[in-house]
Tab-separated table of C-alpha atoms in Angstrom:
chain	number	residue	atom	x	y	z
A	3	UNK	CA	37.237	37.647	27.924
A	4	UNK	CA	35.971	34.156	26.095
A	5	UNK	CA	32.544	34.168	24.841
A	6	UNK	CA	31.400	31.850	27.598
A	7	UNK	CA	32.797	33.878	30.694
A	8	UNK	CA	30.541	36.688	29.287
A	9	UNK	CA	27.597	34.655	29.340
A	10	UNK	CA	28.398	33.320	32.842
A	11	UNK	CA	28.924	36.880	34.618
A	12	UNK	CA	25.809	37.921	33.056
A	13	UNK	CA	23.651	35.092	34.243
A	14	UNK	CA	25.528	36.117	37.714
A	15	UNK	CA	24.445	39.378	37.303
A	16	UNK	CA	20.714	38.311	36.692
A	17	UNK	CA	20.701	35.961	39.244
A	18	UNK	CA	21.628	38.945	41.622
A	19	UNK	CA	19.182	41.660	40.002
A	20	UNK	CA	16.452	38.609	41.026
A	21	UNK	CA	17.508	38.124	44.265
A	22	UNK	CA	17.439	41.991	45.212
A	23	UNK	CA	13.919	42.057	43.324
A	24	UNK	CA	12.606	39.205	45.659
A	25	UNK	CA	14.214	40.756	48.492
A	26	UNK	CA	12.128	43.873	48.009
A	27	UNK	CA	9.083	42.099	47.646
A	28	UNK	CA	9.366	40.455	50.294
A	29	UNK	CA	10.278	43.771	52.595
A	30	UNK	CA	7.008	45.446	51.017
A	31	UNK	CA	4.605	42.936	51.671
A	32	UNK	CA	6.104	41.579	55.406
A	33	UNK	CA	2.606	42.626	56.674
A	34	UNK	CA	0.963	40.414	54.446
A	35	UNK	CA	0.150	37.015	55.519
A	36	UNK	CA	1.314	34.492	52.722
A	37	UNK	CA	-1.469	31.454	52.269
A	38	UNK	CA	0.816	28.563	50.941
A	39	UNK	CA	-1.110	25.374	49.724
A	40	UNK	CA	-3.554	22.677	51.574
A	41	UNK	CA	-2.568	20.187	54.139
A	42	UNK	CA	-5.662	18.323	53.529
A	43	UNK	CA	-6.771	17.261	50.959
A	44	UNK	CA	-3.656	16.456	49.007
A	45	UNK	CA	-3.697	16.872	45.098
A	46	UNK	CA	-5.774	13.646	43.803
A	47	UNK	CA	-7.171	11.963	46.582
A	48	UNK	CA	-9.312	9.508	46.474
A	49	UNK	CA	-12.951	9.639	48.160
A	50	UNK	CA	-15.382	6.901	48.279
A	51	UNK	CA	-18.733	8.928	47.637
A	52	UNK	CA	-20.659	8.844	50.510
A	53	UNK	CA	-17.716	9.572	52.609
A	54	UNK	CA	-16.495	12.736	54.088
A	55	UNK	CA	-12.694	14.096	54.227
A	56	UNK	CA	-10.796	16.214	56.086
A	57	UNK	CA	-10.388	20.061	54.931
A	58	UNK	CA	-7.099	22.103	56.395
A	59	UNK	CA	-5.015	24.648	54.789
A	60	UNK	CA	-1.675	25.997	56.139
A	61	UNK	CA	-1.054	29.240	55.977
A	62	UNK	CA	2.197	32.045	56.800
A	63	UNK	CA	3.181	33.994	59.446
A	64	UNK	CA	0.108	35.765	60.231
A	65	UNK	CA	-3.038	33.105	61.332
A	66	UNK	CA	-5.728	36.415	61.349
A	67	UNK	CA	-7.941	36.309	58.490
A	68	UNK	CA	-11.727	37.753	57.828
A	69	UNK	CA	-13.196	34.668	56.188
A	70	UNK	CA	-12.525	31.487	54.297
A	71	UNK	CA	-14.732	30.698	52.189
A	72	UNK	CA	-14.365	26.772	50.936
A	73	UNK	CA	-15.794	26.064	47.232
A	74	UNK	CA	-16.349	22.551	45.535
A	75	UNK	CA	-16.182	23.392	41.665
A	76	UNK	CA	-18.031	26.615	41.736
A	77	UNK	CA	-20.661	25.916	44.648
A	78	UNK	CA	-19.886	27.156	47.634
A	79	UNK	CA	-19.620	25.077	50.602
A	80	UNK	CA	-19.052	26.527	53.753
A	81	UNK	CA	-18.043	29.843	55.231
A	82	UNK	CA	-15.571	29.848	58.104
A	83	UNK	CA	-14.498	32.851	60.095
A	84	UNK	CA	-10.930	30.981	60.915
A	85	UNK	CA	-8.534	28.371	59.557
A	86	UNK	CA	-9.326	25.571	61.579
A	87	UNK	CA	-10.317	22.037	59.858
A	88	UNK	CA	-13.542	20.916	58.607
A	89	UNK	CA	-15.009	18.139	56.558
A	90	UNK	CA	-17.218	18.395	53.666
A	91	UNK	CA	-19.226	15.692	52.648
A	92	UNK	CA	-19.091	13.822	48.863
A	93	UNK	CA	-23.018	13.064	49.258
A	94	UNK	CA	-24.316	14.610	46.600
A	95	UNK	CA	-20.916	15.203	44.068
A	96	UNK	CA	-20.893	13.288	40.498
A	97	UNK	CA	-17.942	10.701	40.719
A	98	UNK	CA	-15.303	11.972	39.312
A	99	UNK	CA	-12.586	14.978	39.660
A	100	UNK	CA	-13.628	17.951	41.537
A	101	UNK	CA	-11.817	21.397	42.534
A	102	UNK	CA	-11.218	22.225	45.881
A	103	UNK	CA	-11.008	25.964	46.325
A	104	UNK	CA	-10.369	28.392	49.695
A	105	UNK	CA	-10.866	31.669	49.134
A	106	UNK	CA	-9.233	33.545	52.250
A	107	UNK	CA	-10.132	37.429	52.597
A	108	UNK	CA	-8.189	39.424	54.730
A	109	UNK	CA	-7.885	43.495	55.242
A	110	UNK	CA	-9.966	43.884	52.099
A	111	UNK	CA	-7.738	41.163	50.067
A	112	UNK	CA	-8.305	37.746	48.790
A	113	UNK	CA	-6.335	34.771	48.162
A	114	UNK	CA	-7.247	31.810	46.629
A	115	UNK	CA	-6.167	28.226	47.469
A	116	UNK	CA	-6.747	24.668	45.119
A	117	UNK	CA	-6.643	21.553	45.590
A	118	UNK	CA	-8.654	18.483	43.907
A	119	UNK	CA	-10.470	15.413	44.552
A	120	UNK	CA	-11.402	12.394	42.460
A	121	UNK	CA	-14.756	10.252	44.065
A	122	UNK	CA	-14.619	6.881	43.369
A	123	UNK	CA	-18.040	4.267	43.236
A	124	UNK	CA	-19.037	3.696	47.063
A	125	UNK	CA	-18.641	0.208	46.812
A	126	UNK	CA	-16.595	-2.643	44.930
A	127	UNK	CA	-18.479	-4.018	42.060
A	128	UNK	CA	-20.189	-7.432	42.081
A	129	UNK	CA	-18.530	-10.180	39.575
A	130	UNK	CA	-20.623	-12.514	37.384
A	131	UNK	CA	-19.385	-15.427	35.523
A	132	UNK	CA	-21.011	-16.500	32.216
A	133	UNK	CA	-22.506	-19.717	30.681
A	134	UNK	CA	-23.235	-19.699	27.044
A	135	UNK	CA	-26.392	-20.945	25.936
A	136	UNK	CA	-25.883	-20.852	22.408
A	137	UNK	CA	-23.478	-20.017	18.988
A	138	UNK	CA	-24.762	-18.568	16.580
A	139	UNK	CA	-23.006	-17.886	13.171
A	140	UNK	CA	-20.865	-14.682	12.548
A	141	UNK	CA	-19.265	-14.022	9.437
A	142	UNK	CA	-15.452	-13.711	10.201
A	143	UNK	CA	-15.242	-10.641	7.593
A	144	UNK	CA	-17.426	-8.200	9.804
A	145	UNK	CA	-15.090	-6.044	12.524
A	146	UNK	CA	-17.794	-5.564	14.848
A	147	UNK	CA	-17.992	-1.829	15.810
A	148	UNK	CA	-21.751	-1.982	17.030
A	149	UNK	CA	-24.531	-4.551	17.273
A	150	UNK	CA	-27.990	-4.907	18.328
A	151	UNK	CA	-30.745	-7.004	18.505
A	152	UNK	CA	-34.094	-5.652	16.668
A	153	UNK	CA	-37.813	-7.394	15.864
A	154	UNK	CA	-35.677	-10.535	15.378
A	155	UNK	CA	-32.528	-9.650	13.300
A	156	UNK	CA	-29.405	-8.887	14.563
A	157	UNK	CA	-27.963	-4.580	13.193
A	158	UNK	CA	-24.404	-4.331	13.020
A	159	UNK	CA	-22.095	-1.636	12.296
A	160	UNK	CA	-18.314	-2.869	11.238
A	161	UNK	CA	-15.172	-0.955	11.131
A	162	UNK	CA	-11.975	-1.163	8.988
A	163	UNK	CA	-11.444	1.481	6.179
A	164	UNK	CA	-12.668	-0.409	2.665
A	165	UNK	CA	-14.764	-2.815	4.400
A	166	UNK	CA	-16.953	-0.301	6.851
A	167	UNK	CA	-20.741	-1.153	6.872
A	168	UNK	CA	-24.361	-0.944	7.912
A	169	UNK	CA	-25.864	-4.475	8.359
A	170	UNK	CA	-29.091	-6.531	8.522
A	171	UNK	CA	-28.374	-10.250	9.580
A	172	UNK	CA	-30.323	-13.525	10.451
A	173	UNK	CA	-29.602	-14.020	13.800
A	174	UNK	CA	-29.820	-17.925	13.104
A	175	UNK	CA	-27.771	-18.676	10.064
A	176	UNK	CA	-25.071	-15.001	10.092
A	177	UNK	CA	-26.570	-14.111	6.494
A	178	UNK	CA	-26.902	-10.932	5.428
A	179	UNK	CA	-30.059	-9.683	4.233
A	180	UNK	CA	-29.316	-5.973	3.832
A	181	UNK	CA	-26.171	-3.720	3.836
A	182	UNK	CA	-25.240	-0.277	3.340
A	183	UNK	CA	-21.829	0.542	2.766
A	184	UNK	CA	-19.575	3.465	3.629
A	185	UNK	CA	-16.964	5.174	1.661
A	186	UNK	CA	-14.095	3.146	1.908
A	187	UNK	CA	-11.715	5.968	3.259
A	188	UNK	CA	-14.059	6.155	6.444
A	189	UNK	CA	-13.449	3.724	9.597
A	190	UNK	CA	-17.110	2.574	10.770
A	191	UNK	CA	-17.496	2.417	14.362
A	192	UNK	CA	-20.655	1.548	16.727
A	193	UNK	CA	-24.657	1.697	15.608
A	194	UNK	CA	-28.035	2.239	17.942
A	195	UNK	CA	-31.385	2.096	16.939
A	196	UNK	CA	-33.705	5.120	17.479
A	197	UNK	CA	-37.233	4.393	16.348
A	198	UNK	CA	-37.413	4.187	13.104
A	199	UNK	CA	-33.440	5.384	12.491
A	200	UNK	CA	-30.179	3.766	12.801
A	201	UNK	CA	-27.439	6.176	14.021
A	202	UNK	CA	-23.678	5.324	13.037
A	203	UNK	CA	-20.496	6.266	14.309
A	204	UNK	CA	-16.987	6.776	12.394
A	205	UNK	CA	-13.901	6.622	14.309
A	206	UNK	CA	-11.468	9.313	13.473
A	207	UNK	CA	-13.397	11.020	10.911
A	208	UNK	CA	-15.380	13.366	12.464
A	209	UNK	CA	-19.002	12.114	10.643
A	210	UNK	CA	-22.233	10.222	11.751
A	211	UNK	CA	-24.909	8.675	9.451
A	212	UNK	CA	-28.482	8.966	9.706
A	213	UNK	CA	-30.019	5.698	7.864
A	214	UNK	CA	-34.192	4.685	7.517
A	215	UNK	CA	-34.114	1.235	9.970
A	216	UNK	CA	-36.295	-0.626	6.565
A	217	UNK	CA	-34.501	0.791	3.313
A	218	UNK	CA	-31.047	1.552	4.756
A	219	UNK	CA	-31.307	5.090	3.106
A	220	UNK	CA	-28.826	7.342	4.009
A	221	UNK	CA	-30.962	10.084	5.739
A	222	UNK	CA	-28.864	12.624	6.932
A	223	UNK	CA	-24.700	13.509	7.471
A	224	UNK	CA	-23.514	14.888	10.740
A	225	UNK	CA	-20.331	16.534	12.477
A	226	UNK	CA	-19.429	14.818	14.809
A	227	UNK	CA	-16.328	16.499	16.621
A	228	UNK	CA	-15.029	13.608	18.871
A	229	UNK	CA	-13.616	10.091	18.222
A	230	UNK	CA	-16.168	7.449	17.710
A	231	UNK	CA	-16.771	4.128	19.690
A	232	UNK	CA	-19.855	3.048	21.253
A	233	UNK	CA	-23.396	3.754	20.871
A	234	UNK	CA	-26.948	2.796	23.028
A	235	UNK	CA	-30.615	4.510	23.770
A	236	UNK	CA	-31.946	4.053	26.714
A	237	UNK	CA	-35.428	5.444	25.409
A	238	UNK	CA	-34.973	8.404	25.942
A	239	UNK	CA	-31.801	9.989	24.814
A	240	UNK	CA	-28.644	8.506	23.178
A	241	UNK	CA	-25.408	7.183	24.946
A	242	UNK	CA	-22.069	7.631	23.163
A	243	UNK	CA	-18.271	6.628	24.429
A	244	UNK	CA	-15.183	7.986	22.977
A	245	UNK	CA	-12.431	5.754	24.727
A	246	UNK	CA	-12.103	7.582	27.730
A	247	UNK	CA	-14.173	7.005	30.895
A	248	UNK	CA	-16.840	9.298	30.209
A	249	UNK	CA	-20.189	8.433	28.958
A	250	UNK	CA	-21.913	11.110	26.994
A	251	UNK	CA	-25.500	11.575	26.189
A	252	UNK	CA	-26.830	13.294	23.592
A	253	UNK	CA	-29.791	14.459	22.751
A	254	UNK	CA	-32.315	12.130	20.268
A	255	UNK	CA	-33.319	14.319	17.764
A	256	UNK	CA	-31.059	16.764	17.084
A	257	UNK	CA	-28.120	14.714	18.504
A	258	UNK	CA	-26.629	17.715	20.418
A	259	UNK	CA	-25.136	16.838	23.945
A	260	UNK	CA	-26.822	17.617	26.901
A	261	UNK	CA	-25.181	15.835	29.727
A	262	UNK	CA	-22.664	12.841	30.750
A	263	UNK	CA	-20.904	10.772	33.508
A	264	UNK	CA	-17.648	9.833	34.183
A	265	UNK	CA	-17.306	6.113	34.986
A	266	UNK	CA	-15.574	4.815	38.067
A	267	UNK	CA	-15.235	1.746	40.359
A	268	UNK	CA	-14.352	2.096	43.848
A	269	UNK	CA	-10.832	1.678	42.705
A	270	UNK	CA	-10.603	4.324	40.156
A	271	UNK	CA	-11.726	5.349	36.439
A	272	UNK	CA	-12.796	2.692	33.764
A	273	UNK	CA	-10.672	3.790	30.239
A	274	UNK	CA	-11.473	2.267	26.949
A	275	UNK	CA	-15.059	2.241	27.233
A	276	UNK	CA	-16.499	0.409	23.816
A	277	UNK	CA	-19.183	-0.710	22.583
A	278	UNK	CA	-22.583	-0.363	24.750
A	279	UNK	CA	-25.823	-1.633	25.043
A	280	UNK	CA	-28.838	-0.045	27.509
A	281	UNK	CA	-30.143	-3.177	29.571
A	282	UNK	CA	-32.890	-3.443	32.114
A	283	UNK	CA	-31.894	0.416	33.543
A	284	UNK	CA	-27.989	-0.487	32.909
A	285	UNK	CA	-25.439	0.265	30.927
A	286	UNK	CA	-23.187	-2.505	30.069
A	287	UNK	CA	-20.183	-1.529	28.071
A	288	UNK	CA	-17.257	-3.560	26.268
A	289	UNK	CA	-13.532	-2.448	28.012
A	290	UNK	CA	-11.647	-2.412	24.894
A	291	UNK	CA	-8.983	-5.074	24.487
A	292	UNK	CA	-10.313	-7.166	27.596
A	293	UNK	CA	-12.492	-9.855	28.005
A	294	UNK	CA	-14.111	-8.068	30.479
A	295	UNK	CA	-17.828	-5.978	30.442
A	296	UNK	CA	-18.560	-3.413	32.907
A	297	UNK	CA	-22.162	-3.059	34.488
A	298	UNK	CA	-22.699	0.975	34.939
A	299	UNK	CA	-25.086	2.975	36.836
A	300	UNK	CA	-26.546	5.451	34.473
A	301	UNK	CA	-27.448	7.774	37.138
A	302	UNK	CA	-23.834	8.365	38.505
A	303	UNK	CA	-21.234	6.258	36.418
A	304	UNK	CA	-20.868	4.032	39.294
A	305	UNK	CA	-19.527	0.222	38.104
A	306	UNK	CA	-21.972	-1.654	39.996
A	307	UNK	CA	-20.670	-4.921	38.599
A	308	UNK	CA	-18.306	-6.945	36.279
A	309	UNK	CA	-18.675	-9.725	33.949
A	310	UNK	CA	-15.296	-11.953	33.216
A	311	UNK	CA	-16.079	-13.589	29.558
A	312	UNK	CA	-12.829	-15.440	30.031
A	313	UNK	CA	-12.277	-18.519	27.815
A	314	UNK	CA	-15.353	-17.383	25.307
A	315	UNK	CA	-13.346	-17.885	22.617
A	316	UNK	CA	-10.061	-18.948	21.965
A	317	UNK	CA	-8.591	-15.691	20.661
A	318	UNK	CA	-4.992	-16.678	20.756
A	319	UNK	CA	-5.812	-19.992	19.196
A	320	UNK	CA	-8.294	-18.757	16.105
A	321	UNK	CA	-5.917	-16.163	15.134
A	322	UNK	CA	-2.412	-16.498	14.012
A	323	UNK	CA	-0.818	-13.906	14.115
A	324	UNK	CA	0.040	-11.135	16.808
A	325	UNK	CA	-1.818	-8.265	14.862
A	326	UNK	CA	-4.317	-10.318	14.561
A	327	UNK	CA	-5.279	-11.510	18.206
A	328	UNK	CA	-4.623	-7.876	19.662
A	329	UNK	CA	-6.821	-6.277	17.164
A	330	UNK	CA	-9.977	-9.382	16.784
A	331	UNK	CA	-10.922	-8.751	20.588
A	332	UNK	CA	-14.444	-9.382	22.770
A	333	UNK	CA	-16.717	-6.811	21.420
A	334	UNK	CA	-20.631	-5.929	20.916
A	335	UNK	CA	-23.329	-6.673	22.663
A	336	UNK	CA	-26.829	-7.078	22.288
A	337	UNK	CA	-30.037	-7.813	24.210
A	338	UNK	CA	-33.474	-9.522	23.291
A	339	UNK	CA	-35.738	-7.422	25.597
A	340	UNK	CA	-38.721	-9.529	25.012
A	341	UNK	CA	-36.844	-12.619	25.315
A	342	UNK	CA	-34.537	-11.598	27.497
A	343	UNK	CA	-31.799	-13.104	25.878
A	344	UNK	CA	-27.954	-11.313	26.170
A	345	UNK	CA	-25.582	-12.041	23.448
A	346	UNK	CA	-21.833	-10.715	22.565
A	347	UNK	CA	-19.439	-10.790	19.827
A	348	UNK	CA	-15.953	-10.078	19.057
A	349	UNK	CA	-14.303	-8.446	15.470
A	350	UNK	CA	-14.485	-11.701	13.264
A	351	UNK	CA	-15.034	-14.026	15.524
A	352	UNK	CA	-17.083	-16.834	13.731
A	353	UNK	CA	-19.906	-16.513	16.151
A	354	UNK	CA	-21.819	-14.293	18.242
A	355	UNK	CA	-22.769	-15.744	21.708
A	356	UNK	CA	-25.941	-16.449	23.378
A	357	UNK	CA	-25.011	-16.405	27.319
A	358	UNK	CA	-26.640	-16.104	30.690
A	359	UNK	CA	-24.701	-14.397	33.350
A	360	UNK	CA	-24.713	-15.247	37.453
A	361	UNK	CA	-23.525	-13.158	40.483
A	362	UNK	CA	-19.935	-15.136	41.562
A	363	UNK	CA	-19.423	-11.872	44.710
């Protein structure tokens, strides 16, 4: 016998011993009703919150059970003494994806069914349109990670590994007045101020800086154990992106996380959130590599609107070379409370903008 007819009549052989194993199973437990999967919802719907949606599960040969109990995440529901639909509500769920679980008891057994639902923002957003009011010089060597507007100066934090830094600038002429500069194997990514602190970001390399707002003093060193983007405070606690579509706050003075949301429109989930800036009870946020900035509730990560910066700047025009446009995008932005004066940048762009924003839907 060749070496591969062996190996064929024993995969025959296996394939029988499998069969007969099933078969006996299946003769043991014929008294047993078999629960298969749900009918509704199917795997990743989408749910407007606010909105209810249909609950039914199909189940085998045997339609007697005890109880079904339906869980969302790990709250329970509703209790049902039978198998017929229901709807459950998305009133009070965070947007985002949430387990679907019935747990069917029957004769003294259980069996559990999943499914999963993602709940988008209620409503589309509103769109806004821009006019700029002002330019205002940048210096075309700073990769804006993270800027803000402070008592008059503009803070920003740059990126790029050999040319990462902390910055003081004068809003009116782009000079720098004060700079504190990181190692140059570290990437620098976004900034926030905190009182009398500046908090900084890196990238990739799993550290924050602590800095004194007046000397620039390196304060402290932290672990931080998650890629670095954006940063904001609201006032009361700090807001932090990663890339993904989740927001995540942290606490202000010992920078531990204590909650977050997951960003959605009422089409689905916003990626490649950036840099972010805490305005008027909003969070607006940069999408990375898009000339757009999203307008977020900070309640539920609802995108309650959208600005289109289209045309700012000629990206494609300034920069030569293909690297260069997809890498020197629309990014930072900062807000004069007392003024009330909203301005954005982009990495090297040779100015930072000064623009007023109106409603367009």
């Amino acid at each position: 016998m060749h070496f591969g007819q062996k190996i064929n009549q024993l995969k025959t052989l296996l394939f029988i011993a499998i069969v007969i194993s099933l078969a006996s199973s299946c003769s043991n437990s014929s008294t047993k009703a078999t629960y298969r999967s749900f009918i509704s919802p199917l795997v990743g719907l989408n749910v407007k919150s606010g909105n209810d949606f249909d609950v039914k599960i199909l189940f085998g040969k045997e339609n007697k059970v005890d109880s079904v109990v339906y869980l969302i995440d790990t709250v329970k529901a509703i209790s049902k003494t039978d198998t017929t639909a229901i709807k459950l509500t998305t009133t009070d769920l965070k947007l985002g994806n949430h387990l679907l679980t019935a747990k069917i008891y029957n004769a003294g057994e259980s069996e559990d069914l999943t499914s999963n639902i993602n709940i988008l923002a209620a409503k589309e957003p509103d769109l806004y349109t821009y006019k700029v009011i002002s330019k205002l010089p940048h210096d075309t060597s700073a990769y804006v990670e993270g800027l803000e507007y402070h008592n008059g100066f503009f803070y920003e934090g740059t990126g790029e590994k050999g040319s990462s830094d902390l910055r003081k600038v004068n809003v009116q002429n782009g000079k720098v007045l004060q700079r504190a500069r990181l190692d140059t194997a570290l990437f620098g990514e976004g900034i926030t101020i905190i009182g009398n602190k500046i908090l900084q970001l890196t990238w990739m390399d799993k550290k924050a800086f602590v800095y004194d707002k007046d000397t620039f003093k390196q304060l402290a060193e932290l672990t931080y154990n998650r890629e670095g983007w954006g940063l904001a405070f609201d006032g009361q606690k700090i807001l932090t992106s990663d890339g993904s579509n989740t927001i995540y706050f942290l606490d202000k003075d010992n920078y531990q996380q204590i909650g977050s949301i997951d960003v959605y429109d009422d089409k689905g989930e916003i990626r490649s959130l950036n840099e972010l800036e805490y305005i008027d009870g909003k969070i607006y946020a940069n999408v990375y590599q898009t000339n757009t900035i999203v307008i977020i509730n900070p309640e539920n990560g609802a995108v309650e609107g959208k600005i289109d910066l289209t045309g700012l700047f000629p990206v494609a025009d300034y920069f030569k070379t293909d690297d260069a446009r997809g890498n020197n995008v629309l990014n930072g932005i900062a807000y004069d409370q007392a003024g009330k004066r909203l301005f954005v940048a982009g990495k090297k762009w040779p100015y930072i903008f000064q623009i007023q924003i109106s409603r367009v839907k």
